[in-house]
């Protein structure tokens, strides 16, 4: 298993290109199940999760062609995917697939909508929380499918197709909104989704569905009105920039000091995290090229943050913020409200000398004068990158084990940071 070695203490200077968003790419790839025509996605990041989903969709009959590089293309620039689901050959998503990647559960809505049936494994447990799927089932049921649970599988059937309905979610769920939205795009008549997730990745999928022929109003708001189409067509869509990758590198610069341009980053996708960084004393400048992040010798001020659905502070940046606040001048309070077990990084950060006290869903982070490198273990995607940030800020060597978590969601991280002066390398097993 690969590991990552970081020697801390270098300031970051230079440019980091921000990739296409993983959490938009995955549902966009799944949306290809809704049409027999080709869906072309540009700016697709090179990530383990994207490859895994490509294989999973292949089992359902999606043909994935990855366009080759053309002269002038920058190595590592977003890829172009052509996804064609001319015939759906299998409506079963087996346990081995869904348990590897939870987002593949989202094939449920598109499969029932197009084929009138689907058998999709329940995803099972997860390192960051229980993550039930009750709201997904509620939505697909509201659209007229019969749903049974059998031997760990969801069996959904709607032989006459789905029918538009009012879906009112009891809380905000990104995945349930994706599932409902994609299903509604092929349902007969109008669907209204209330308390929909407003995450930019949901908006990106909605924009793509509009290009495919669905009529959707309220994109970006918490009420989505969808007029389904009998048939959806192919389309071409460019994946929006990854706001979590953007925030992660911004926090890395804040932790080490330095001056980095985050190319292609869009500030409107992460106003709240940028405000938190400004409050901590980090210099943030929005330019038409992206976002410039700088911190000179001044100390970091502590912050008080709660994770919230968009536009609030994202849970996917909580671990990174905690790593940063570990070296602030004072005590920060970070409350996690989305997932009940998303503090696995706390004990690992403690190995580097961080002083963090947990009290239920609140972490009190008392900034220390300096962290010291150590061996640590990645537990999930965002937790592992928080260890990279802490390692960059620490004195000496940090070795992060179980790097496969990192590869699920960060494209060429050692290269991107290395080019800005970080001493970081992959140790292949
Ligand atoms: C998406 O997960 C993201 N994944 C997560 O990113 C992200 O942390 C999360 O949204 C919250 O922003 C992808 O986009 C692939 P939810 P999702 O449904 O959709 C509860 C990463 O690191 N809930 O919005 O699975 C749930 O337990 C990942 O990239 C129900 O109770 O998250 C949680 O407490 C990790 N019933 C809350 O809602 C349901 O049916 C929000 O979860 C569904 C969810």
Short mmCIF file of C-alpha atoms and ligand atoms in Angstrom, two decimals:
data_model
loop_
_atom_site.label_atom_id
_atom_site.label_comp_id
_atom_site.label_asym_id
_atom_site.label_seq_id
_atom_site.Cartn_x
_atom_site.Cartn_y
_atom_site.Cartn_z
CA UNK A 1 0.00 0.00 0.00
CA UNK A 2 1.35 3.44 -0.94
CA UNK A 3 2.32 5.94 1.72
CA UNK A 4 3.04 9.65 1.52
CA UNK A 5 6.07 11.22 3.14
CA UNK A 6 6.03 14.91 3.97
CA UNK A 7 8.91 16.91 5.37
CA UNK A 8 7.33 19.95 6.92
CA UNK A 9 8.46 23.53 7.18
CA UNK A 10 8.47 24.78 3.58
CA UNK A 11 6.43 27.78 2.56
CA UNK A 12 4.21 27.22 -0.47
CA UNK A 13 4.78 29.54 -3.42
CA UNK A 14 3.44 29.19 -6.95
CA UNK A 15 0.33 28.05 -8.76
CA UNK A 16 -1.98 25.10 -8.18
CA UNK A 17 -4.48 24.20 -10.89
CA UNK A 18 -7.87 23.26 -9.42
CA UNK A 19 -9.45 20.16 -10.96
CA UNK A 20 -13.05 19.39 -11.83
CA UNK A 21 -15.17 18.53 -8.79
CA UNK A 22 -15.28 14.87 -7.81
CA UNK A 23 -18.70 15.24 -6.23
CA UNK A 24 -20.17 16.69 -9.40
CA UNK A 25 -18.39 14.26 -11.73
CA UNK A 26 -19.84 11.18 -10.00
CA UNK A 27 -23.55 12.08 -10.34
CA UNK A 28 -22.94 13.53 -13.82
CA UNK A 29 -21.50 10.18 -14.91
CA UNK A 30 -24.54 8.46 -13.40
CA UNK A 31 -26.83 10.80 -15.35
CA UNK A 32 -25.58 9.07 -18.52
CA UNK A 33 -27.92 6.18 -17.58
CA UNK A 34 -30.86 8.45 -18.41
CA UNK A 35 -30.28 8.58 -22.15
CA UNK A 36 -29.32 6.29 -24.99
CA UNK A 37 -27.32 9.12 -26.54
CA UNK A 38 -23.79 10.13 -25.66
CA UNK A 39 -23.16 12.38 -22.67
CA UNK A 40 -19.85 14.19 -23.01
CA UNK A 41 -18.24 15.42 -19.81
CA UNK A 42 -15.25 17.75 -19.89
CA UNK A 43 -12.87 18.68 -17.08
CA UNK A 44 -13.20 15.24 -15.46
CA UNK A 45 -10.56 14.76 -12.73
CA UNK A 46 -8.26 11.74 -12.71
CA UNK A 47 -9.32 10.04 -9.50
CA UNK A 48 -9.72 6.51 -8.20
CA UNK A 49 -13.44 7.09 -7.51
CA UNK A 50 -14.05 8.18 -11.09
CA UNK A 51 -12.37 5.04 -12.45
CA UNK A 52 -14.33 2.85 -10.02
CA UNK A 53 -17.63 4.44 -11.04
CA UNK A 54 -16.72 4.00 -14.71
CA UNK A 55 -16.40 0.24 -14.07
CA UNK A 56 -19.65 0.12 -12.10
CA UNK A 57 -21.54 1.91 -14.86
CA UNK A 58 -19.92 -0.44 -17.38
CA UNK A 59 -21.75 -3.31 -15.67
CA UNK A 60 -25.04 -1.56 -16.35
CA UNK A 61 -24.12 -1.16 -20.02
CA UNK A 62 -22.53 2.28 -20.15
CA UNK A 63 -19.75 2.53 -22.70
CA UNK A 64 -17.04 4.92 -21.50
CA UNK A 65 -14.59 6.37 -24.00
CA UNK A 66 -11.89 8.64 -22.64
CA UNK A 67 -10.69 11.12 -25.26
CA UNK A 68 -6.96 11.01 -25.92
CA UNK A 69 -4.71 13.98 -25.38
CA UNK A 70 -4.35 16.46 -28.21
CA UNK A 71 -1.27 18.56 -28.99
CA UNK A 72 -1.23 21.54 -26.67
CA UNK A 73 -3.24 19.79 -23.94
CA UNK A 74 -1.61 20.21 -20.57
CA UNK A 75 -0.72 16.94 -18.88
CA UNK A 76 -3.21 16.33 -16.11
CA UNK A 77 -5.70 18.86 -17.44
CA UNK A 78 -9.25 17.60 -17.06
CA UNK A 79 -10.11 14.59 -19.16
CA UNK A 80 -13.04 14.35 -21.56
CA UNK A 81 -15.39 11.40 -21.04
CA UNK A 82 -17.92 10.19 -23.57
CA UNK A 83 -20.51 8.02 -21.82
CA UNK A 84 -23.08 6.12 -23.85
CA UNK A 85 -25.78 3.93 -22.32
CA UNK A 86 -27.35 2.79 -25.59
CA UNK A 87 -28.81 -0.29 -23.90
CA UNK A 88 -29.01 -0.92 -20.19
CA UNK A 89 -27.89 -4.53 -19.94
CA UNK A 90 -28.23 -4.99 -16.18
CA UNK A 91 -30.39 -3.17 -13.63
CA UNK A 92 -28.66 -4.78 -10.64
CA UNK A 93 -26.02 -2.88 -8.65
CA UNK A 94 -24.36 -5.56 -6.54
CA UNK A 95 -23.08 -5.25 -2.97
CA UNK A 96 -19.41 -5.55 -4.03
CA UNK A 97 -19.80 -2.34 -6.06
CA UNK A 98 -22.04 -0.19 -3.86
CA UNK A 99 -20.13 -1.04 -0.68
CA UNK A 100 -16.91 0.16 -2.37
CA UNK A 101 -18.41 3.44 -3.36
CA UNK A 102 -21.54 4.82 -1.76
CA UNK A 103 -22.33 7.27 -4.55
CA UNK A 104 -23.03 4.31 -6.83
CA UNK A 105 -26.28 3.89 -4.84
CA UNK A 106 -27.47 6.93 -6.82
CA UNK A 107 -27.99 4.71 -9.91
CA UNK A 108 -31.30 3.76 -8.25
CA UNK A 109 -33.33 6.75 -9.47
CA UNK A 110 -32.01 6.82 -13.06
CA UNK A 111 -32.37 3.03 -13.50
CA UNK A 112 -36.00 2.88 -12.31
CA UNK A 113 -36.82 5.99 -14.30
CA UNK A 114 -35.46 4.57 -17.55
CA UNK A 115 -36.04 0.82 -17.15
CA UNK A 116 -38.96 0.64 -14.72
CA UNK A 117 -36.91 -1.53 -12.37
CA UNK A 118 -33.71 -1.62 -10.35
CA UNK A 119 -32.12 -3.80 -7.71
CA UNK A 120 -29.49 -1.86 -5.82
CA UNK A 121 -27.55 -3.02 -2.79
CA UNK A 122 -27.84 -0.99 0.41
CA UNK A 123 -24.45 0.66 0.89
CA UNK A 124 -23.84 -0.47 4.48
CA UNK A 125 -21.77 1.31 7.13
CA UNK A 126 -19.26 4.08 6.64
CA UNK A 127 -16.27 5.46 8.55
CA UNK A 128 -17.80 8.93 9.01
CA UNK A 129 -21.34 8.10 10.14
CA UNK A 130 -24.29 5.74 9.73
CA UNK A 131 -25.39 7.41 6.51
CA UNK A 132 -28.86 5.90 6.00
CA UNK A 133 -30.67 6.03 2.63
CA UNK A 134 -34.26 6.43 3.89
CA UNK A 135 -34.71 9.77 2.13
CA UNK A 136 -33.59 8.33 -1.21
CA UNK A 137 -36.20 5.59 -0.89
CA UNK A 138 -38.87 8.06 0.19
CA UNK A 139 -38.23 10.14 -2.93
CA UNK A 140 -38.30 7.25 -5.40
CA UNK A 141 -41.41 5.88 -3.69
CA UNK A 142 -43.10 9.30 -3.97
CA UNK A 143 -42.41 9.19 -7.71
CA UNK A 144 -44.52 6.04 -7.90
CA UNK A 145 -42.09 3.13 -7.58
CA UNK A 146 -42.86 0.13 -5.37
CA UNK A 147 -39.94 -0.45 -3.07
CA UNK A 148 -39.07 -3.63 -1.20
CA UNK A 149 -36.04 -4.44 0.88
CA UNK A 150 -34.77 -7.98 0.47
CA UNK A 151 -31.47 -9.59 1.49
CA UNK A 152 -29.69 -6.25 1.76
CA UNK A 153 -31.03 -5.00 -1.56
CA UNK A 154 -33.49 -2.29 -2.52
CA UNK A 155 -35.85 -3.64 -5.15
CA UNK A 156 -37.65 -0.87 -6.96
CA UNK A 157 -40.28 -1.35 -9.60
CA UNK A 158 -42.38 1.04 -11.68
CA UNK A 159 -43.39 -0.90 -14.80
CA UNK A 160 -45.42 2.00 -16.15
CA UNK A 161 -42.70 4.55 -15.46
CA UNK A 162 -42.37 7.20 -12.76
CA UNK A 163 -44.86 10.03 -12.23
CA UNK A 164 -44.08 13.56 -11.06
CA UNK A 165 -44.82 14.26 -7.39
CA UNK A 166 -44.14 16.60 -4.48
CA UNK A 167 -41.12 15.48 -2.49
CA UNK A 168 -40.47 17.27 0.75
CA UNK A 169 -37.22 16.26 2.40
CA UNK A 170 -37.09 16.36 6.20
CA UNK A 171 -33.42 17.38 6.08
CA UNK A 172 -30.90 18.38 3.49
CA UNK A 173 -29.31 15.47 1.65
CA UNK A 174 -27.04 15.93 -1.33
CA UNK A 175 -27.37 12.32 -2.48
CA UNK A 176 -31.16 12.09 -2.04
CA UNK A 177 -31.52 15.33 -4.01
CA UNK A 178 -29.35 13.95 -6.84
CA UNK A 179 -31.35 10.72 -6.90
CA UNK A 180 -34.72 12.51 -6.88
CA UNK A 181 -33.64 15.06 -9.48
CA UNK A 182 -32.31 12.50 -11.95
CA UNK A 183 -35.39 10.30 -11.54
CA UNK A 184 -37.75 13.29 -11.90
CA UNK A 185 -36.03 14.29 -15.15
CA UNK A 186 -37.54 11.17 -16.78
CA UNK A 187 -40.81 11.07 -14.81
CA UNK A 188 -44.14 12.02 -16.37
CA UNK A 189 -45.26 15.53 -15.40
CA UNK A 190 -44.07 17.90 -12.73
CA UNK A 191 -42.02 17.12 -9.64
CA UNK A 192 -41.39 19.64 -6.90
CA UNK A 193 -38.45 18.89 -4.60
CA UNK A 194 -38.65 20.89 -1.37
CA UNK A 195 -35.73 21.33 1.01
CA UNK A 196 -33.42 20.28 -1.82
CA UNK A 197 -29.67 20.45 -1.26
CA UNK A 198 -28.25 23.71 -2.66
CA UNK A 199 -24.71 22.41 -3.01
CA UNK A 200 -23.14 23.69 -6.25
CA UNK A 201 -22.65 20.10 -7.43
CA UNK A 202 -26.45 19.61 -7.37
CA UNK A 203 -26.77 22.76 -9.48
CA UNK A 204 -24.16 21.42 -11.90
CA UNK A 205 -26.11 18.19 -12.38
CA UNK A 206 -29.34 20.17 -12.81
CA UNK A 207 -27.69 22.34 -15.51
CA UNK A 208 -26.59 19.21 -17.32
CA UNK A 209 -30.08 17.67 -17.10
CA UNK A 210 -31.47 20.86 -18.64
CA UNK A 211 -29.04 20.45 -21.57
CA UNK A 212 -30.33 16.86 -21.87
CA UNK A 213 -33.90 18.11 -22.24
CA UNK A 214 -35.41 18.33 -18.75
CA UNK A 215 -37.04 21.59 -17.66
CA UNK A 216 -35.83 22.60 -14.22
CA UNK A 217 -36.62 25.77 -12.31
CA UNK A 218 -35.10 26.97 -9.06
CA UNK A 219 -31.56 25.74 -9.73
CA UNK A 220 -29.37 26.84 -6.81
CA UNK A 221 -32.38 27.25 -4.50
CA UNK A 222 -33.94 24.81 -2.06
CA UNK A 223 -37.04 24.25 -4.20
CA UNK A 224 -36.50 22.53 -7.52
CA UNK A 225 -39.37 22.20 -9.98
CA UNK A 226 -38.75 19.60 -12.64
CA UNK A 227 -40.81 18.96 -15.74
CA UNK A 228 -39.75 15.49 -16.82
CA UNK A 229 -39.14 14.57 -20.46
CA UNK A 230 -40.32 11.37 -22.24
CA UNK A 231 -36.82 10.91 -23.57
CA UNK A 232 -33.64 12.72 -22.66
CA UNK A 233 -30.91 13.37 -25.19
CA UNK A 234 -27.14 13.51 -25.07
CA UNK A 235 -25.34 16.72 -24.12
CA UNK A 236 -21.93 18.23 -23.54
CA UNK A 237 -21.12 19.56 -20.10
CA UNK A 238 -18.03 20.90 -18.34
CA UNK A 239 -17.64 19.85 -14.71
CA UNK A 240 -17.40 22.81 -12.31
CA UNK A 241 -14.19 23.37 -10.28
CA UNK A 242 -13.72 21.44 -7.05
CA UNK A 243 -14.53 23.76 -4.13
CA UNK A 244 -13.26 21.25 -1.57
CA UNK A 245 -9.92 20.89 -3.33
CA UNK A 246 -9.79 24.70 -3.50
CA UNK A 247 -10.47 25.10 0.22
CA UNK A 248 -7.98 22.34 1.06
CA UNK A 249 -5.09 24.01 -0.76
CA UNK A 250 -6.08 27.39 0.64
CA UNK A 251 -5.78 25.90 4.13
CA UNK A 252 -2.44 24.29 3.25
CA UNK A 253 -1.08 27.72 2.27
CA UNK A 254 -2.56 29.22 5.42
CA UNK A 255 -0.87 26.54 7.53
CA UNK A 256 2.60 26.83 5.99
CA UNK A 257 2.63 30.48 5.02
CA UNK A 258 3.36 31.46 1.45
CA UNK A 259 1.60 32.82 -1.60
CA UNK A 260 -0.25 30.59 -4.06
CA UNK A 261 -2.57 31.19 -6.97
CA UNK A 262 -5.38 28.60 -7.14
CA UNK A 263 -6.01 28.56 -10.88
CA UNK A 264 -9.60 28.06 -12.10
CA UNK A 265 -10.96 28.23 -8.55
CA UNK A 266 -14.32 29.98 -8.14
CA UNK A 267 -14.77 32.00 -4.97
CA UNK A 268 -18.58 31.96 -5.25
CA UNK A 269 -18.47 28.21 -4.54
CA UNK A 270 -16.85 28.66 -1.13
CA UNK A 271 -17.60 32.10 0.27
CA UNK A 272 -18.04 30.85 3.83
CA UNK A 273 -14.72 28.95 4.07
CA UNK A 274 -12.94 31.93 2.50
CA UNK A 275 -14.52 34.25 5.09
CA UNK A 276 -13.35 31.91 7.85
CA UNK A 277 -9.81 32.03 6.46
CA UNK A 278 -9.96 35.83 6.24
CA UNK A 279 -11.12 35.95 9.86
CA UNK A 280 -8.11 33.78 10.75
CA UNK A 281 -5.83 36.39 9.17
CA UNK A 282 -5.25 34.83 5.75
CA UNK A 283 -5.12 37.12 2.73
CA UNK A 284 -7.59 36.04 0.04
CA UNK A 285 -7.84 37.82 -3.30
CA UNK A 286 -10.36 36.91 -5.96
CA UNK A 287 -9.05 37.44 -9.49
CA UNK A 288 -10.40 36.49 -12.88
CA UNK A 289 -7.86 33.67 -12.99
CA UNK A 290 -8.86 32.13 -9.68
CA UNK A 291 -8.15 32.77 -6.01
CA UNK A 292 -4.86 33.98 -4.58
CA UNK A 293 -4.11 32.87 -1.03
CA UNK A 294 -1.29 34.37 1.00
CA UNK A 295 -0.08 34.48 4.58
CA UNK A 296 3.03 36.27 5.71
CA UNK A 297 4.71 35.74 9.07
CA UNK A 298 1.68 36.83 11.11
CA UNK A 299 0.06 34.31 13.46
CA UNK A 300 -3.32 32.68 12.82
CA UNK A 301 -6.34 33.77 14.79
CA UNK A 302 -8.64 31.09 16.21
CA UNK A 303 -12.15 30.68 14.75
CA UNK A 304 -15.57 29.37 15.72
CA UNK A 305 -17.18 27.26 13.00
CA UNK A 306 -20.15 24.93 12.53
CA UNK A 307 -20.49 22.68 9.53
CA UNK A 308 -23.72 23.22 7.61
CA UNK A 309 -25.27 22.41 4.27
CA UNK A 310 -24.32 24.86 1.48
CA UNK A 311 -23.84 27.83 1.64
CA UNK A 312 -22.59 27.10 5.18
CA UNK A 313 -19.16 25.76 6.05
CA UNK A 314 -18.85 22.31 4.38
CA UNK A 315 -18.27 19.16 6.41
CA UNK A 316 -15.80 18.15 3.70
CA UNK A 317 -13.46 20.95 4.88
CA UNK A 318 -13.87 20.36 8.62
CA UNK A 319 -10.84 18.08 9.05
CA UNK A 320 -8.60 20.43 7.06
CA UNK A 321 -9.70 23.44 9.15
CA UNK A 322 -8.96 21.49 12.30
CA UNK A 323 -5.42 20.78 11.10
CA UNK A 324 -4.97 24.48 10.40
CA UNK A 325 -6.38 25.62 13.74
CA UNK A 326 -4.01 23.20 15.51
CA UNK A 327 -1.31 25.82 14.95
CA UNK A 328 -3.40 28.97 15.59
CA UNK A 329 -2.79 31.40 18.47
CA UNK A 330 -5.66 30.42 20.76
CA UNK A 331 -8.59 28.04 21.02
CA UNK A 332 -10.97 27.34 18.12
CA UNK A 333 -14.33 25.66 18.34
CA UNK A 334 -15.43 23.41 15.50
CA UNK A 335 -18.85 21.78 15.58
CA UNK A 336 -19.69 18.96 13.14
CA UNK A 337 -23.43 18.87 12.47
CA UNK A 338 -23.64 16.73 9.30
CA UNK A 339 -21.99 13.42 10.18
CA UNK A 340 -21.91 11.97 13.69
CA UNK A 341 -18.53 10.28 13.47
CA UNK A 342 -16.41 12.61 11.43
CA UNK A 343 -13.67 13.14 13.98
CA UNK A 344 -11.42 10.19 13.17
CA UNK A 345 -8.60 12.58 12.29
CA UNK A 346 -8.50 13.98 15.84
CA UNK A 347 -6.43 11.13 17.27
CA UNK A 348 -4.11 11.18 14.27
CA UNK A 349 -3.58 14.95 14.55
CA UNK A 350 -2.84 14.36 18.24
CA UNK A 351 0.05 12.11 17.17
CA UNK A 352 1.61 15.21 15.60
CA UNK A 353 1.17 17.14 18.84
CA UNK A 354 -2.22 18.83 18.21
CA UNK A 355 -4.21 19.64 21.33
CA UNK A 356 -7.87 18.82 20.58
CA UNK A 357 -10.59 18.02 23.11
CA UNK A 358 -13.78 16.37 21.90
CA UNK A 359 -17.11 16.95 23.57
CA UNK A 360 -19.93 15.31 21.61
CA UNK A 361 -20.11 17.04 18.26
CA UNK A 362 -17.75 19.84 19.29
CA UNK A 363 -13.97 19.88 18.97
CA UNK A 364 -12.02 22.46 20.96
CA UNK A 365 -8.72 22.99 19.24
CA UNK A 366 -6.08 24.72 21.36
CA UNK A 367 -3.40 25.98 19.03
CA UNK A 368 0.12 24.75 19.81
CA UNK A 369 3.41 26.51 19.05
CA UNK A 370 4.43 23.81 16.59
CA UNK A 371 3.56 20.29 15.41
CA UNK A 372 6.11 17.50 15.08
CA UNK A 373 6.14 14.89 12.32
CA UNK A 374 5.02 11.31 13.06
CA UNK A 375 3.57 8.20 11.45
CA UNK A 376 -0.18 8.58 10.95
CA UNK A 377 -3.05 6.67 9.41
CA UNK A 378 -5.55 8.02 6.90
CA UNK A 379 -9.11 7.06 7.84
CA UNK A 380 -11.18 8.72 5.13
CA UNK A 381 -10.62 11.05 2.23
CA UNK A 382 -10.84 14.43 3.93
CA UNK A 383 -9.23 13.16 7.14
CA UNK A 384 -6.21 12.01 5.16
CA UNK A 385 -5.69 15.37 3.51
CA UNK A 386 -5.90 17.07 6.91
CA UNK A 387 -2.89 14.96 7.86
CA UNK A 388 -1.06 16.21 4.77
CA UNK A 389 -1.76 19.81 5.84
CA UNK A 390 -0.61 19.11 9.39
CA UNK A 391 2.48 17.34 8.04
CA UNK A 392 3.35 20.35 5.87
CA UNK A 393 3.12 22.62 8.91
CA UNK A 394 4.99 20.24 11.23
CA UNK A 395 8.68 20.06 11.94
CA UNK A 396 10.35 16.92 10.56
CA UNK A 397 8.97 13.89 8.78
CA UNK A 398 5.34 12.73 8.64
CA UNK A 399 4.44 9.47 6.93
CA UNK A 400 0.79 8.98 6.06
CA UNK A 401 -0.34 5.40 5.68
CA UNK A 402 -3.39 4.16 3.74
CA UNK A 403 -3.02 6.76 1.04
CA UNK A 404 -5.65 5.07 -1.12
CA UNK A 405 -8.21 7.24 0.70
CA UNK A 406 -6.41 10.31 -0.63
CA UNK A 407 -6.32 8.98 -4.18
CA UNK A 408 -10.11 8.72 -4.19
CA UNK A 409 -10.49 12.48 -4.23
CA UNK A 410 -7.28 14.46 -4.76
CA UNK A 411 -5.75 14.51 -8.20
CA UNK A 412 -1.93 14.40 -8.26
CA UNK A 413 -1.67 15.95 -4.82
CA UNK A 414 2.06 15.35 -4.38
CA UNK A 415 2.77 16.92 -7.76
CA UNK A 416 0.52 19.94 -7.18
CA UNK A 417 2.03 20.66 -3.76
CA UNK A 418 5.55 19.66 -4.81
CA UNK A 419 5.57 22.28 -7.56
CA UNK A 420 4.89 24.93 -4.94
CA UNK A 421 7.89 23.94 -2.89
CA UNK A 422 6.40 21.34 -0.54
CA UNK A 423 8.69 18.43 0.27
CA UNK A 424 6.25 15.61 -0.36
CA UNK A 425 6.68 12.24 -2.04
CA UNK A 426 4.82 9.00 -2.57
CA UNK A 427 6.43 5.86 -1.23
CA UNK A 428 5.16 2.99 -3.34
CA UNK A 429 4.85 -0.34 -1.58
C1 LIG B 1 -22.38 13.94 -0.15
O1 LIG B 1 -22.61 12.72 0.52
C2 LIG B 1 -20.91 13.97 -0.51
N1 LIG B 1 -20.59 12.84 -1.37
C3 LIG B 1 -20.08 13.93 0.77
O2 LIG B 1 -18.72 14.04 0.41
C4 LIG B 1 -20.45 15.12 1.65
O3 LIG B 1 -19.75 15.02 2.87
C5 LIG B 1 -21.96 15.10 1.92
O4 LIG B 1 -22.68 15.06 0.67
C6 LIG B 1 -22.44 16.31 2.71
O5 LIG B 1 -22.10 17.47 2.02
C7 LIG B 1 -20.68 12.96 -2.69
O6 LIG B 1 -21.13 13.97 -3.21
C8 LIG B 1 -20.23 11.81 -3.51
P1 LIG B 1 -25.91 13.61 2.48
P2 LIG B 1 -24.11 12.23 0.78
O7 LIG B 1 -26.95 12.68 1.97
O8 LIG B 1 -24.95 12.67 -0.35
C9 LIG B 1 -28.19 12.08 6.37
C10 LIG B 1 -16.45 13.37 0.37
O9 LIG B 1 -15.55 13.36 1.25
N2 LIG B 1 -29.06 11.28 5.49
O10 LIG B 1 -25.99 15.05 2.11
O11 LIG B 1 -24.05 10.79 1.08
C11 LIG B 1 -26.75 11.61 6.39
O12 LIG B 1 -26.56 10.51 7.22
C12 LIG B 1 -17.85 12.92 0.72
O13 LIG B 1 -16.27 13.73 -0.79
C13 LIG B 1 -30.15 10.63 6.02
O14 LIG B 1 -30.40 10.68 7.23
O15 LIG B 1 -24.46 13.05 2.08
C14 LIG B 1 -26.03 12.85 6.82
O16 LIG B 1 -26.10 12.96 8.21
C15 LIG B 1 -17.96 12.31 2.07
N3 LIG B 1 -30.95 9.88 5.20
C16 LIG B 1 -26.83 13.97 6.19
O17 LIG B 1 -28.12 13.39 5.86
C17 LIG B 1 -30.71 9.79 3.86
O18 LIG B 1 -31.46 9.10 3.15
C18 LIG B 1 -26.25 14.55 4.92
O19 LIG B 1 -25.85 13.49 4.05
C19 LIG B 1 -29.63 10.48 3.31
C20 LIG B 1 -28.80 11.22 4.15
#
